[in-house]
mmCIF file of C-alpha atoms in Angstrom:
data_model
loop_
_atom_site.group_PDB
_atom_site.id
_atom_site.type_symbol
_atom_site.label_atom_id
_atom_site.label_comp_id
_atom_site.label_asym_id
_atom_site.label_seq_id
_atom_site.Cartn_x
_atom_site.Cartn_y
_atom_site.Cartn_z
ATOM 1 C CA UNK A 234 98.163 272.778 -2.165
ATOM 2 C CA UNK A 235 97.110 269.480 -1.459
ATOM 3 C CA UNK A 236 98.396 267.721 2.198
ATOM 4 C CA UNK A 237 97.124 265.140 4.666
ATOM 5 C CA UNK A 238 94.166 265.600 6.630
ATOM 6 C CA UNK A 239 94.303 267.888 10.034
ATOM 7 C CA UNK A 240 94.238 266.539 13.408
ATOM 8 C CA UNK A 241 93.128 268.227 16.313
ATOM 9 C CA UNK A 242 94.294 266.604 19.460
ATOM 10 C CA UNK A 243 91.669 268.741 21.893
ATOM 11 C CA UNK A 244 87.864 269.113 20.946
ATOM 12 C CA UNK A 245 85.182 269.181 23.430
ATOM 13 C CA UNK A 246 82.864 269.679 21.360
ATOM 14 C CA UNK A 247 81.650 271.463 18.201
ATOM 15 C CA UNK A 248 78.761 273.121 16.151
ATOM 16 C CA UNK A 249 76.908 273.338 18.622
ATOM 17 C CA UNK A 250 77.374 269.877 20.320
ATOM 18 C CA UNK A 251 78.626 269.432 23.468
ATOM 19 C CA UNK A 252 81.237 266.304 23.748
ATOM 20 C CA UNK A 253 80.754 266.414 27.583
ATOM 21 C CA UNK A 254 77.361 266.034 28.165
ATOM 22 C CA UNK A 255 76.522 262.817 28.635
ATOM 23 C CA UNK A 256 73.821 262.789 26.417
ATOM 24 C CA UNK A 257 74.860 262.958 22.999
ATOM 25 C CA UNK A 258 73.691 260.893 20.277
ATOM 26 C CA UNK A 259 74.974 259.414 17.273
ATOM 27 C CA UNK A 260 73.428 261.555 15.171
ATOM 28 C CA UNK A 261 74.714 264.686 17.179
ATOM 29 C CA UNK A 262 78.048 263.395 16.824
ATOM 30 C CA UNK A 263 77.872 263.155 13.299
ATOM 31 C CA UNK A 264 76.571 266.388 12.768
ATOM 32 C CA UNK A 265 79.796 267.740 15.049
ATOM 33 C CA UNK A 266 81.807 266.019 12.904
ATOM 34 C CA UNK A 267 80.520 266.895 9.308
ATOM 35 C CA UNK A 268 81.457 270.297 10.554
ATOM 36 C CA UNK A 269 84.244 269.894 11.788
ATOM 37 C CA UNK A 270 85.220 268.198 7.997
ATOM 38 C CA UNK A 271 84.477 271.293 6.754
ATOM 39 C CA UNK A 272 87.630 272.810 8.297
ATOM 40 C CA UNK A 273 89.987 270.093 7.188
ATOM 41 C CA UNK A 274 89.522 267.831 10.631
ATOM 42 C CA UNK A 275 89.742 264.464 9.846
ATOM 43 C CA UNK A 276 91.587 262.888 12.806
ATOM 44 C CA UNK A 277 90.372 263.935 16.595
ATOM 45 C CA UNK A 278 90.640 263.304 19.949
ATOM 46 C CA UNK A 279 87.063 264.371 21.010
ATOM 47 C CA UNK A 280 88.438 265.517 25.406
ATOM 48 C CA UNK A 281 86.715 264.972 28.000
ATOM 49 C CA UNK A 282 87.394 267.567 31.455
ATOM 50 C CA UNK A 283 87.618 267.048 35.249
ATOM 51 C CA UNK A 284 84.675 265.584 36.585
ATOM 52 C CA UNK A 285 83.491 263.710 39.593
ATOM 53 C CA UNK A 286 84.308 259.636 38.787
ATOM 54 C CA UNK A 287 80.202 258.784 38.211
ATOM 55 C CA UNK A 288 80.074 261.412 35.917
ATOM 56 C CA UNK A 289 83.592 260.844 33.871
ATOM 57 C CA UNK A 290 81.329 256.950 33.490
ATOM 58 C CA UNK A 291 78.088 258.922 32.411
ATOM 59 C CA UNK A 292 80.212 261.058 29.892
ATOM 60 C CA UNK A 293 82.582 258.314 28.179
ATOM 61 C CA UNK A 294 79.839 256.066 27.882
ATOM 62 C CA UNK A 295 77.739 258.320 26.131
ATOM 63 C CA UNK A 296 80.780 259.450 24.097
ATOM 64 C CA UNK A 297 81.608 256.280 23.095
ATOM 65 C CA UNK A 298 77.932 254.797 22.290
ATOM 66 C CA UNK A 299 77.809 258.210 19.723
ATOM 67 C CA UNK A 300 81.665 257.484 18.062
ATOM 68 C CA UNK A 301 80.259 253.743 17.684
ATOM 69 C CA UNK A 302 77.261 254.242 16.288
ATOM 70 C CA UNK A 303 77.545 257.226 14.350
ATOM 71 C CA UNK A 304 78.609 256.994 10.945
ATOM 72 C CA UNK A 305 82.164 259.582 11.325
ATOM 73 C CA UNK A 306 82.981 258.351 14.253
ATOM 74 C CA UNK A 307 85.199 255.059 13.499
ATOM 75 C CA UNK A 308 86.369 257.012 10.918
ATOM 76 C CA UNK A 309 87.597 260.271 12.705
ATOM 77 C CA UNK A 310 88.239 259.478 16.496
ATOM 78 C CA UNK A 311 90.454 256.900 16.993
ATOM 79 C CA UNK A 312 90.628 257.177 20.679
ATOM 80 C CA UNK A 313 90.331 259.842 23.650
ATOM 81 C CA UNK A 314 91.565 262.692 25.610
ATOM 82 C CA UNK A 315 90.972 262.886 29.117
ATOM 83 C CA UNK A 316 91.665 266.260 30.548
ATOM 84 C CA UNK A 317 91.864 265.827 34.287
ATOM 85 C CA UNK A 318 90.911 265.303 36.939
ATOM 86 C CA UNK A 319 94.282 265.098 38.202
ATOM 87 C CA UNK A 320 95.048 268.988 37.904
ATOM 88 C CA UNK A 321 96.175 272.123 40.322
ATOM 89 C CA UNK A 322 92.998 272.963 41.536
ATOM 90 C CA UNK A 323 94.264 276.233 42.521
ATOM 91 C CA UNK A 324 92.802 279.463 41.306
ATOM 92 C CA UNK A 325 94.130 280.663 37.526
ATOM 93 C CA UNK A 326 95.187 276.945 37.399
ATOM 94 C CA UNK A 327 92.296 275.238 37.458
ATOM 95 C CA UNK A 328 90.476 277.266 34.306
ATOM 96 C CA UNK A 329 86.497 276.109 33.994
ATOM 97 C CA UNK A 330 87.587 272.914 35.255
ATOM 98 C CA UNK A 331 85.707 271.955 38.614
ATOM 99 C CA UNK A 332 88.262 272.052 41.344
ATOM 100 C CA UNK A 333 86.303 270.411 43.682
ATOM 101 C CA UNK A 334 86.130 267.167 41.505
ATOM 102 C CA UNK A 335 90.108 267.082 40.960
ATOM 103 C CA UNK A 336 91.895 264.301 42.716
ATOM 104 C CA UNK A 337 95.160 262.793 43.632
ATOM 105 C CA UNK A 338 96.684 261.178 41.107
ATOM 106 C CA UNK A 339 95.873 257.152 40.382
ATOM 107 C CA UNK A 340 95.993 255.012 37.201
ATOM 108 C CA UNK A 341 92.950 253.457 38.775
ATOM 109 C CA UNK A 342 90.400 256.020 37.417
ATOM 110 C CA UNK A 343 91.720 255.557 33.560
ATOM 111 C CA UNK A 344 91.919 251.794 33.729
ATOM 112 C CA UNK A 345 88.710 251.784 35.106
ATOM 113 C CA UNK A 346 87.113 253.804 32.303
ATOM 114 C CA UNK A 347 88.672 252.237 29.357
ATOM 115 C CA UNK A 348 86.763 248.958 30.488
ATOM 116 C CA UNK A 349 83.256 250.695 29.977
ATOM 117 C CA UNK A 350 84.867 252.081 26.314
ATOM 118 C CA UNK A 351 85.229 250.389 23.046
ATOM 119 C CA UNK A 352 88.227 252.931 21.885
ATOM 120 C CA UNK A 353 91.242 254.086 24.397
ATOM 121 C CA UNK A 354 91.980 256.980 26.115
ATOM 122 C CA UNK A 355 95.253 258.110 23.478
ATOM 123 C CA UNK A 356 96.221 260.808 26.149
ATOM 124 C CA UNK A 357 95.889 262.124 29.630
ATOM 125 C CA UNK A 358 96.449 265.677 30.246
ATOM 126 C CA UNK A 359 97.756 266.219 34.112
ATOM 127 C CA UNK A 360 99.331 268.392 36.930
ATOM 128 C CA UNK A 361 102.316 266.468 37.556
ATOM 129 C CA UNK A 362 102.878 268.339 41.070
ATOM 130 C CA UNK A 363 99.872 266.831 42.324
ATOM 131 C CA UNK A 364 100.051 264.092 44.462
ATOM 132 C CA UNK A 365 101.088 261.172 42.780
ATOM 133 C CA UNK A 366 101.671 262.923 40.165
ATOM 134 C CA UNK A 367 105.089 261.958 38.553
ATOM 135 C CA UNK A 368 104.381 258.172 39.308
ATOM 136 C CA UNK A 369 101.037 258.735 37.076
ATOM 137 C CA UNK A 370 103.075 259.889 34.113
ATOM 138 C CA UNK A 371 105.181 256.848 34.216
ATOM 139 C CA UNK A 372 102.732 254.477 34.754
ATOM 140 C CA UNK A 373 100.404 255.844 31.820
ATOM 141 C CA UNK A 374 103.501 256.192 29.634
ATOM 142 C CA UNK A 375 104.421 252.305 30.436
ATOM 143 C CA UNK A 376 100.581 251.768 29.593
ATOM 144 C CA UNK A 377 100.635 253.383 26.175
ATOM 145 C CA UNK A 378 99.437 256.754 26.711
ATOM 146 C CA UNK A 379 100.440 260.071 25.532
ATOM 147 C CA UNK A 380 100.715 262.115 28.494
ATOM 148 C CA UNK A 381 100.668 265.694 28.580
ATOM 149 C CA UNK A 382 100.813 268.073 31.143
ATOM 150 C CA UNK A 383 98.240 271.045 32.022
ATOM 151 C CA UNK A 384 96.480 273.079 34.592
ATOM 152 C CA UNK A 385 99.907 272.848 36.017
ATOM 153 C CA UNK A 386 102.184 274.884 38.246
ATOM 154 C CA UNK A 387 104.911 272.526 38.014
ATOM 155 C CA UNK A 388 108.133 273.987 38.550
ATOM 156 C CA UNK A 389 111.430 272.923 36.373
ATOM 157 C CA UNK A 390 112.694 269.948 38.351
ATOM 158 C CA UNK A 391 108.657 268.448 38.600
ATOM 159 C CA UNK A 392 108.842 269.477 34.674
ATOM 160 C CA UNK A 393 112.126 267.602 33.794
ATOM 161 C CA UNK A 394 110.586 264.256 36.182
ATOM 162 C CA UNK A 395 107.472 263.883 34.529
ATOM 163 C CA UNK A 396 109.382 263.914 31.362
ATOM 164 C CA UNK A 397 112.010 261.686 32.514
ATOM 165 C CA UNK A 398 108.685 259.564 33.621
ATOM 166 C CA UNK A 399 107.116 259.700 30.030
ATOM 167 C CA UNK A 400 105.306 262.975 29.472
ATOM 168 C CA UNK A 401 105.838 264.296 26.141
ATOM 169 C CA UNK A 402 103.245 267.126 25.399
ATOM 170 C CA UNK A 403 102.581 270.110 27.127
ATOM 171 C CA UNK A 404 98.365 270.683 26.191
ATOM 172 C CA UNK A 405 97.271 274.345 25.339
ATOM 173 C CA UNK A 406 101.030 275.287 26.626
ATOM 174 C CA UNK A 407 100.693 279.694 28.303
ATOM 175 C CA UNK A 408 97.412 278.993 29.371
ATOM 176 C CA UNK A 409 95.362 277.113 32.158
ATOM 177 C CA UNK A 410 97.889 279.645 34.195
ATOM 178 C CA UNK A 411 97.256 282.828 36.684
ATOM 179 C CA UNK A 412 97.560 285.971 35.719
ATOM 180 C CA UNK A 413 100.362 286.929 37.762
ATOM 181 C CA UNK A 414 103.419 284.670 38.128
ATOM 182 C CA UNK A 415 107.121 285.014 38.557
ATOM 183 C CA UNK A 416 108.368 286.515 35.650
ATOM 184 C CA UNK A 417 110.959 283.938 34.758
ATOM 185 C CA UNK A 418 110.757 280.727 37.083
ATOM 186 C CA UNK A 419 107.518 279.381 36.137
ATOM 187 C CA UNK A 420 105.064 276.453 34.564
ATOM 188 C CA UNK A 421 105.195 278.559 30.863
ATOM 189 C CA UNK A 422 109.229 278.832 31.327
ATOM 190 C CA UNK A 423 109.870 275.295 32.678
ATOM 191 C CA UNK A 424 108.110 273.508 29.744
ATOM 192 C CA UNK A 425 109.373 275.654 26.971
ATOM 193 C CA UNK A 426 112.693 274.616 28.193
ATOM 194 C CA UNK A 427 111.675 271.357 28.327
ATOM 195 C CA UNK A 428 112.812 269.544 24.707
ATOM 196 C CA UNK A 429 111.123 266.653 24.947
ATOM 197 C CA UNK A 430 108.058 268.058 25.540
ATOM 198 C CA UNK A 431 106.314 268.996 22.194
ATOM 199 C CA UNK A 432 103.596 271.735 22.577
ATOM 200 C CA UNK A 433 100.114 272.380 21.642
ATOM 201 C CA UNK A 434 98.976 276.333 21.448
ATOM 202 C CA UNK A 435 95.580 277.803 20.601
ATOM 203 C CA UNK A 436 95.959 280.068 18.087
ATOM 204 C CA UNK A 437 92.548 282.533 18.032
ATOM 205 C CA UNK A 438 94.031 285.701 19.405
ATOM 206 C CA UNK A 439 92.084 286.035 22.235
ATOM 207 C CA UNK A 440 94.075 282.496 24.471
ATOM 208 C CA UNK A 441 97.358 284.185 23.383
ATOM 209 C CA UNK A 442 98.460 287.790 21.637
ATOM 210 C CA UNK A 443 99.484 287.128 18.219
ATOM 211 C CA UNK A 444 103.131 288.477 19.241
ATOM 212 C CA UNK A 445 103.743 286.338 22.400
ATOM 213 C CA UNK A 446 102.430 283.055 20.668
ATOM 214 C CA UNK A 447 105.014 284.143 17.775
ATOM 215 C CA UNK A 448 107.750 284.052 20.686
ATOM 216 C CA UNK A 449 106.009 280.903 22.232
ATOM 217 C CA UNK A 450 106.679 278.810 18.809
ATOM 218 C CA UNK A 451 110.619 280.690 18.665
ATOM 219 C CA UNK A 452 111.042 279.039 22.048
ATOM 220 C CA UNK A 453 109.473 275.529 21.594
ATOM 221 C CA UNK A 454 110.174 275.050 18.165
ATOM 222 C CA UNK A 455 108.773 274.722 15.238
ATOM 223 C CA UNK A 456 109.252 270.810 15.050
ATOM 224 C CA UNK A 457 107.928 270.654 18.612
ATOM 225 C CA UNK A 458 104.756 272.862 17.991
ATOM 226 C CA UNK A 459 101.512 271.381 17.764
ATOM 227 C CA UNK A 460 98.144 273.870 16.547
ATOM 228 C CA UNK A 461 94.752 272.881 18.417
ATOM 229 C CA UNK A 462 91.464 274.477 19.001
ATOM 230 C CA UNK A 463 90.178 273.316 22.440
ATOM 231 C CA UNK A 464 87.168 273.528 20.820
ATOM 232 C CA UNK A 465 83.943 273.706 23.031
ATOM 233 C CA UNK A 466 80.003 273.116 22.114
ATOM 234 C CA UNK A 467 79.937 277.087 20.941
ATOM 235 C CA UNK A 468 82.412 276.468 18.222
ATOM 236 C CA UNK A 469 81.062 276.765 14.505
ATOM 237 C CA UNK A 470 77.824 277.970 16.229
ATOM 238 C CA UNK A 471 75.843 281.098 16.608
ATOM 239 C CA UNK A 472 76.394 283.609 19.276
ATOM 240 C CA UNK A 473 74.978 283.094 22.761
ATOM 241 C CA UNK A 474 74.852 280.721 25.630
ATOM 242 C CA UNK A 475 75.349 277.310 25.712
ATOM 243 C CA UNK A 476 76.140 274.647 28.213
ATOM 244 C CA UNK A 477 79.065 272.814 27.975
ATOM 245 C CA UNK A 478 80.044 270.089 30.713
ATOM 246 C CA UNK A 479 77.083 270.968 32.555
ATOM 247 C CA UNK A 480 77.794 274.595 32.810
ATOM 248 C CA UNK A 481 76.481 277.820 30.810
ATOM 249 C CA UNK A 482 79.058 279.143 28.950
ATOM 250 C CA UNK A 483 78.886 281.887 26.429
ATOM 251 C CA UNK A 484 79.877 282.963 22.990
ATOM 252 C CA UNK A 485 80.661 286.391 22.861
ATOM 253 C CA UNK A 486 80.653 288.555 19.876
ATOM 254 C CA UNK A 487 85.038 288.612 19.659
ATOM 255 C CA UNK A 488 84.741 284.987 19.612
ATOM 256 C CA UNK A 489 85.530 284.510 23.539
ATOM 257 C CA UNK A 490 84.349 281.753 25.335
ATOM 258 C CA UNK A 491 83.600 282.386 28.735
ATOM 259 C CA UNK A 492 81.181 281.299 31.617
ATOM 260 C CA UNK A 493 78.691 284.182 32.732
ATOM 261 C CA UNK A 494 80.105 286.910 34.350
ATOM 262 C CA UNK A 495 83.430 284.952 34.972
ATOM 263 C CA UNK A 496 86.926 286.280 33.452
ATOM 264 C CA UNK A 497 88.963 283.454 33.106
ATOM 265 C CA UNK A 498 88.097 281.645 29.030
ATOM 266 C CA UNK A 499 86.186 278.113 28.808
ATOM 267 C CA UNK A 500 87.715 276.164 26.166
ATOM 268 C CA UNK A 501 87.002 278.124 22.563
ATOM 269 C CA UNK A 502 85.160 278.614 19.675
ATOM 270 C CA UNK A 503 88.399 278.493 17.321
ATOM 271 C CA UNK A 504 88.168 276.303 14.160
ATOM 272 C CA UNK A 505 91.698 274.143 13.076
ATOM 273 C CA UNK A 506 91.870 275.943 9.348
ATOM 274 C CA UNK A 507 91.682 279.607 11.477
ATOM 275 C CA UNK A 508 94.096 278.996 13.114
ATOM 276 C CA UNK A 509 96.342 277.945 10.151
ATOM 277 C CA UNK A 510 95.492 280.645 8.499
ATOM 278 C CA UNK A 511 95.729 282.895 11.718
ATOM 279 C CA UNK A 512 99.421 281.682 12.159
ATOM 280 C CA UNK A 513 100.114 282.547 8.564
ATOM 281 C CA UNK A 514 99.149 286.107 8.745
ATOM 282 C CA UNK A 515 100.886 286.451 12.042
ATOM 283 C CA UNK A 516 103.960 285.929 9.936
ATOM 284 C CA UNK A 517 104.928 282.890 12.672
ATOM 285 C CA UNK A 518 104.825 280.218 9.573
ATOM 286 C CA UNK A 519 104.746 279.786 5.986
ATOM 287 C CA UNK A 520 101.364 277.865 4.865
ATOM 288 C CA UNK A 521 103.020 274.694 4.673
ATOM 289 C CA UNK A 522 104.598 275.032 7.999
ATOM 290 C CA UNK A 523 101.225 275.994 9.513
ATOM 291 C CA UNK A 524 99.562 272.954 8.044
ATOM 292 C CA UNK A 525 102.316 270.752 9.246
ATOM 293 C CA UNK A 526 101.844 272.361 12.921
ATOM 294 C CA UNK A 527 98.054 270.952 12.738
ATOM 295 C CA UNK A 528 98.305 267.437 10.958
ATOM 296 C CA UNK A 529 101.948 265.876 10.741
ATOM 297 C CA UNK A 530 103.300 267.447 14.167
ATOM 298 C CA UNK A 531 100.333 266.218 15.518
ATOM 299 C CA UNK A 532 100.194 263.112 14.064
ATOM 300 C CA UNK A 533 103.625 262.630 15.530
ATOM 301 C CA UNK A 534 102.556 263.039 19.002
ATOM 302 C CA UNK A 535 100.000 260.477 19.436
ATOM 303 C CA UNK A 536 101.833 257.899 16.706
ATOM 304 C CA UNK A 537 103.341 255.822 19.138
ATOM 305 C CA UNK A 538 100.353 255.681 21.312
ATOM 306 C CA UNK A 539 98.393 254.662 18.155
ATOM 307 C CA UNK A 540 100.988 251.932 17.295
ATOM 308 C CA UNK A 541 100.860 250.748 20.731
ATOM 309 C CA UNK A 542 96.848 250.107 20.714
ATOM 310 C CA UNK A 543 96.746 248.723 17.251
ATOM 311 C CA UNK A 544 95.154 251.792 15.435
ATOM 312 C CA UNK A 545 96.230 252.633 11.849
ATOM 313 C CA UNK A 546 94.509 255.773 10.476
ATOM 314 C CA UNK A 547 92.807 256.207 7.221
ATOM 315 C CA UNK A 548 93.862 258.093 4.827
ATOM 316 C CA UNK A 549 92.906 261.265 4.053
ATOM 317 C CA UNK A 550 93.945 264.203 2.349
ATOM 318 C CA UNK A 551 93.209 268.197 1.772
ATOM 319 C CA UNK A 552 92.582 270.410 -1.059
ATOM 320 C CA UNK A 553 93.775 274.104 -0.195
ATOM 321 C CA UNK A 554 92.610 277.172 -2.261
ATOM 322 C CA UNK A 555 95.812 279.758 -2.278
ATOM 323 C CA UNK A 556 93.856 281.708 0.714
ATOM 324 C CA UNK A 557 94.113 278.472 2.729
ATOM 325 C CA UNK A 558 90.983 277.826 2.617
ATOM 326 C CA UNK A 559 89.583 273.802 2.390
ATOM 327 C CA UNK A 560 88.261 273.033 -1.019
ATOM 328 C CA UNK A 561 87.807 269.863 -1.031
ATOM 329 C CA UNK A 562 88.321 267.079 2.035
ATOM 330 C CA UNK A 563 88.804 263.192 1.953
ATOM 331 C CA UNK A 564 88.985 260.233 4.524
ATOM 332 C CA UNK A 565 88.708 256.585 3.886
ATOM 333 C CA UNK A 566 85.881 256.428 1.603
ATOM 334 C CA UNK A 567 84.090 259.651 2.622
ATOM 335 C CA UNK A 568 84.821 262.717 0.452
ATOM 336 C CA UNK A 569 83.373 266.380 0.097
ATOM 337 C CA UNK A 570 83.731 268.777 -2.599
ATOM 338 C CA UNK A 571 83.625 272.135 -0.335
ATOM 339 C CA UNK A 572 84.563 274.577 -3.861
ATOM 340 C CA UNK A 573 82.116 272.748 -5.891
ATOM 341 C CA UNK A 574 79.066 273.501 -3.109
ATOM 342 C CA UNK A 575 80.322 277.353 -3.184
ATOM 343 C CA UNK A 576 80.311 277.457 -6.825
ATOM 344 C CA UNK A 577 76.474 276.028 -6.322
ATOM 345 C CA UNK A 578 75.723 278.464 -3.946
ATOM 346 C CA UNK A 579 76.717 281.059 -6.287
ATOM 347 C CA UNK A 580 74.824 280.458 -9.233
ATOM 348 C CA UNK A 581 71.723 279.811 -7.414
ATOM 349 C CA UNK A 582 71.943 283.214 -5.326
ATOM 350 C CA UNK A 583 69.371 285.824 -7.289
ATOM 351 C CA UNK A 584 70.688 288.251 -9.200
ATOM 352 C CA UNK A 585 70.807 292.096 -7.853
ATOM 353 C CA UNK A 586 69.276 294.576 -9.561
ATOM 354 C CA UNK A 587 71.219 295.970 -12.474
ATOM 355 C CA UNK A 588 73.865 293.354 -12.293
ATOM 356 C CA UNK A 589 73.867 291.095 -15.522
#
């Protein structure tokens, strides 16, 4: 099966490279990205979470010297997601974000960052219940910005004004959520019913039981669901702890992502072809449905936003073994041969004992 290139709308970082830490090189970046080729990503929004306004500077800056310099970078990331900091800093809403560095919600803070940046912020994940919070969505709309909304306990009328205001994506929708809610009139309930609000899930398992993010897609739609990773520093790495906006986090052995001793996940360690393949063998979507959830759908989301700052992607394009898995990988004039290093691999491994 051969189809376009996958795009992953929320990565904070990868193979071992944190996105958020204000340090990373160009070199670093590329390495994040060769891996993240690997697993069919050739279009990404690398995110950026709450932090305090000095330190969102620090971050992008750094972000953007790597994307710029780095030889991926223009190729893959197009633009930005800022996550925050204009979320519910209430407990189960707020996640690993900081809630003491969440604010009220002003246009100021991304206008004021895109002038230190070479690339735009494509989309702004918020609370929309915060204050200001509604007027945000429409003015970041009117500025050419997807906007999505998260960390959220927006009820059903603050749901349907931020979409009447512009909001069109709900980011990792049935999580950034308490544990306890009321069982029908809630955040998860009022953007399912939401239609203009497409949705991004995480589909590892561990964010979301197999079964409920079957119902979750029933519900949204399979034209309005979007696969991401949420992707953090410990993703396509080894086991243990890492830090990832400034905080330890670790990698556990079931592939949870959590800070030390805390309950409540930090971002994940899924890869974009899992979680096509995971949706597969869920039975929630045929292959080419499943592909579709992580490339066209979310192509769709951010085209406008794309138009609107001038961007045109290259093209690229994925070669798919029948067990889904990426043989080969292409964008613009970079290419890699995935089946071809395996075969390699193969015929150079030495040869057991009483095998011919």
């Amino acid at each position: 099966m051969r189809t376009p290139g996958l795009v992953d709308l929320q990565v904070n970082g990868f193979a071992g490279v944190d996105f958020n830490s204000g340090t990373i090189t160009a070199a670093e970046l590329d390495r994040a990205l060769e891996a993240m080729l690997a697993t069919g990503v050739t279009t990404c929004l690398p995110t950026i979470i709450t932090a305090h306004p000095h330190e969102l500077e620090a971050r992008f800056r750094a972000l953007d010297a790597a994307v710029s310099g780095s030889r991926l970078g223009p190729l893959m990331c197009p633009g930005y997601h800022l996550e925050g900091p204009f979320l519910n800093p209430s407990s189960g809403y707020a996640g690993c974000h900081p809630p003491e560095a969440m604010t009220a919600a002003t246009a100021d803070l991304v206008t004021h960052l895109e002038t230190l940046l070479s690339r735009p912020i494509l989309m702004v994940t918020l609370a929309p219940e915060v204050e200001g919070g509604v007027a945000l969505a429409g003015q970041l709309a009117r500025m050419g910005k997807v906007v999505a909304i998260g960390h959220s306990a927006a009820d059903f009328a603050v749901v349907e004004a931020a979409a009447d205001a512009g909001a069109t994506l709900s980011t990792h929708l049935g999580n950034g959520l308490p544990q306890q809610l009321h069982k029908l009139v809630n955040p998860l309930f009022a953007q399912l019913a939401e239609d203009r609000l497409m949705a991004g899930f995480i589909a590892d398992g561990i964010h979301i039981h197999p079964k409920a993010l079957k119902s979750l897609i029933r519900a949204k739609g399979f034209a309005r669901s979007i696969l991401v990773t949420d992707a953090v520093v410990a993703a396509g790495a080894q086991l243990g702890r890492y830090s990832f906006a400034g905080m330890p986090v670790d990698l556990a052995a079931d592939g949870s992502v959590r800070q030390p001793g805390g309950v409540s996940l930090a971002g994940s360690a899924l890869k974009l072809d899992d979680a096509v393949r995971n949706v597969v063998a869920w039975g929630i979507a045929t292959p080419a449905e499943a592909v579709a959830m992580a490339s066209s759908h979310a192509l769709a989301c951010i085209a406008d936003a794309l138009a609107r700052a001038g961007i045109t992607l290259p093209e690229s394009a994925i070669e798919w073994s029948p067990e889904l898995r990426v043989r080969s990988v292409s964008i613009g004039n970079e290419s890699r041969d995935f089946a071809a290093g395996a075969a390699a691999r193969r015929r150079h491994q030495p040869t057991k004992r009483g095998e011919a």
